[in-house]
Amino acid sequence: HCLEKAHSIETWQGDRLVGGLYGIVMGRVFFGESMFTRISDASKVAFVTLVRQLSEWDFAMIDCQVTTWHLLRFGAKEIPRSSFLERLKKLIDSPSKAPTGKWRSFCPEM
C-alpha cells in the first residue's frame, strides 16, 4: 500500500461499505487478491467497475487466481501456466495509462 501498488475497489451504499475487492498492480496486470460482499452482488459491482476502468487504462490482464462461475460469466478465461508466465513477462514492465499514486473514485454515485 505504501508503494501505491495495492488498490481497493469498493462498493458503498450510503456510508456503509457493502462489498469490494483489492489487488496489486504491476505494469499492465492487476492481480486480484480477495473479494468480499455484505449484500448480494456488491463485489460483482466492484469487479465490473474495475474491469471497465482497467480497459480504459490499457491493462491487458487481470489475474483472478481461481476460476469461478461468476468470473467466467464476466469473461474470465483460464489459460495454461506457460501462457500466463509468457504474457506476464511482457506485461509487468509495460506501462499502463493508470494514474500513478492512489486511485481516486472513478465511478459516479449510483
CSV table of C-alpha atoms in Angstrom, one decimal:
chain,number,residue,atom,x,y,z
A,1,HIS,CA,0.0,0.0,0.0
A,2,CYS,CA,2.8,2.4,0.9
A,3,LEU,CA,4.3,1.8,-2.6
A,4,GLU,CA,0.9,2.7,-4.1
A,5,LYS,CA,0.7,-0.7,-5.9
A,6,ALA,CA,-2.1,-2.1,-3.8
A,7,HIS,CA,-5.6,-0.8,-4.5
A,8,SER,CA,-9.1,-1.4,-3.2
A,9,ILE,CA,-12.2,-1.1,-5.3
A,10,GLU,CA,-15.2,-0.5,-3.0
A,11,THR,CA,-18.9,-0.6,-3.3
A,12,TRP,CA,-20.7,1.7,-0.9
A,13,GLN,CA,-24.4,2.0,0.0
A,14,GLY,CA,-24.7,5.4,1.5
A,15,ASP,CA,-22.0,5.5,4.2
A,16,ARG,CA,-21.8,1.7,4.5
A,17,LEU,CA,-19.1,-0.4,2.8
A,18,VAL,CA,-21.1,-3.3,1.3
A,19,GLY,CA,-18.6,-5.0,-1.0
A,20,GLY,CA,-15.4,-4.8,-2.9
A,21,LEU,CA,-12.1,-6.3,-3.8
A,22,TYR,CA,-8.4,-5.5,-3.6
A,23,GLY,CA,-5.3,-6.3,-5.5
A,24,ILE,CA,-1.8,-5.4,-6.7
A,25,VAL,CA,-0.8,-3.6,-9.9
A,26,MET,CA,2.3,-4.4,-11.8
A,27,GLY,CA,2.6,-2.9,-15.2
A,28,ARG,CA,-0.5,-3.7,-17.2
A,29,VAL,CA,-1.6,-6.5,-14.9
A,30,PHE,CA,-4.0,-6.4,-12.0
A,31,PHE,CA,-3.6,-9.2,-9.5
A,32,GLY,CA,-6.8,-9.7,-7.7
A,33,GLU,CA,-6.2,-10.9,-4.1
A,34,SER,CA,-9.6,-11.0,-2.4
A,35,MET,CA,-13.3,-10.1,-2.8
A,36,PHE,CA,-16.0,-9.7,-0.2
A,37,THR,CA,-19.6,-8.8,0.0
A,38,ARG,CA,-22.1,-7.9,2.7
A,39,ILE,CA,-25.1,-7.7,0.3
A,40,SER,CA,-25.9,-9.6,-2.9
A,41,ASP,CA,-23.7,-8.8,-5.9
A,42,ALA,CA,-21.9,-5.8,-4.2
A,43,SER,CA,-18.5,-7.4,-5.0
A,44,LYS,CA,-19.6,-8.0,-8.6
A,45,VAL,CA,-20.4,-4.3,-9.0
A,46,ALA,CA,-16.9,-3.5,-7.8
A,47,PHE,CA,-15.4,-6.1,-10.2
A,48,VAL,CA,-17.3,-4.9,-13.3
A,49,THR,CA,-16.4,-1.3,-12.5
A,50,LEU,CA,-12.8,-2.3,-12.1
A,51,VAL,CA,-12.8,-4.2,-15.4
A,52,ARG,CA,-14.2,-1.2,-17.3
A,53,GLN,CA,-11.7,1.2,-15.8
A,54,LEU,CA,-8.7,-1.1,-16.4
A,55,SER,CA,-9.8,-1.5,-20.0
A,56,GLU,CA,-9.7,2.3,-20.4
A,57,TRP,CA,-6.3,2.4,-18.8
A,58,ASP,CA,-5.0,-0.2,-21.3
A,59,PHE,CA,-4.5,-3.1,-18.8
A,60,ALA,CA,-4.0,-6.4,-20.6
A,61,MET,CA,-4.7,-8.9,-17.9
A,62,ILE,CA,-6.4,-9.5,-14.6
A,63,ASP,CA,-5.1,-12.4,-12.6
A,64,CYS,CA,-8.2,-13.7,-10.8
A,65,GLN,CA,-6.2,-16.6,-9.3
A,66,VAL,CA,-9.1,-19.0,-9.0
A,67,THR,CA,-11.7,-19.8,-11.7
A,68,THR,CA,-15.2,-19.3,-10.5
A,69,TRP,CA,-18.6,-19.4,-12.3
A,70,HIS,CA,-19.2,-15.7,-11.7
A,71,LEU,CA,-15.8,-14.7,-13.1
A,72,LEU,CA,-16.3,-16.9,-16.2
A,73,ARG,CA,-19.6,-15.2,-16.9
A,74,PHE,CA,-17.9,-11.8,-16.8
A,75,GLY,CA,-15.4,-13.0,-19.5
A,76,ALA,CA,-12.6,-14.6,-17.5
A,77,LYS,CA,-10.7,-17.3,-19.3
A,78,GLU,CA,-8.4,-19.9,-17.8
A,79,ILE,CA,-5.1,-20.1,-19.6
A,80,PRO,CA,-2.2,-22.6,-19.3
A,81,ARG,CA,0.5,-21.6,-16.8
A,82,SER,CA,3.1,-21.4,-19.5
A,83,SER,CA,1.0,-18.9,-21.4
A,84,PHE,CA,0.4,-16.9,-18.3
A,85,LEU,CA,4.1,-16.7,-17.5
A,86,GLU,CA,4.9,-15.7,-21.1
A,87,ARG,CA,2.3,-12.9,-21.0
A,88,LEU,CA,3.4,-11.8,-17.6
A,89,LYS,CA,7.0,-11.3,-18.6
A,90,LYS,CA,5.9,-8.8,-21.3
A,91,LEU,CA,3.2,-7.0,-19.3
A,92,ILE,CA,4.7,-6.3,-15.9
A,93,ASP,CA,7.2,-3.9,-17.3
A,94,SER,CA,4.8,-2.4,-19.8
A,95,PRO,CA,3.3,0.9,-18.6
A,96,SER,CA,-0.5,1.4,-18.4
A,97,LYS,CA,-2.4,4.6,-18.6
A,98,ALA,CA,-3.5,4.3,-14.9
A,99,PRO,CA,-2.7,7.3,-12.8
A,100,THR,CA,0.4,7.0,-10.6
A,101,GLY,CA,-0.2,7.0,-6.9
A,102,LYS,CA,-3.5,6.5,-5.2
A,103,TRP,CA,-6.5,5.8,-7.3
A,104,ARG,CA,-9.5,8.0,-6.7
A,105,SER,CA,-13.1,7.5,-7.4
A,106,PHE,CA,-13.7,6.6,-11.0
A,107,CYS,CA,-17.4,5.8,-10.8
A,108,PRO,CA,-20.1,8.3,-10.2
A,109,GLU,CA,-22.6,7.7,-7.4
A,110,MET,CA,-25.4,5.5,-8.4
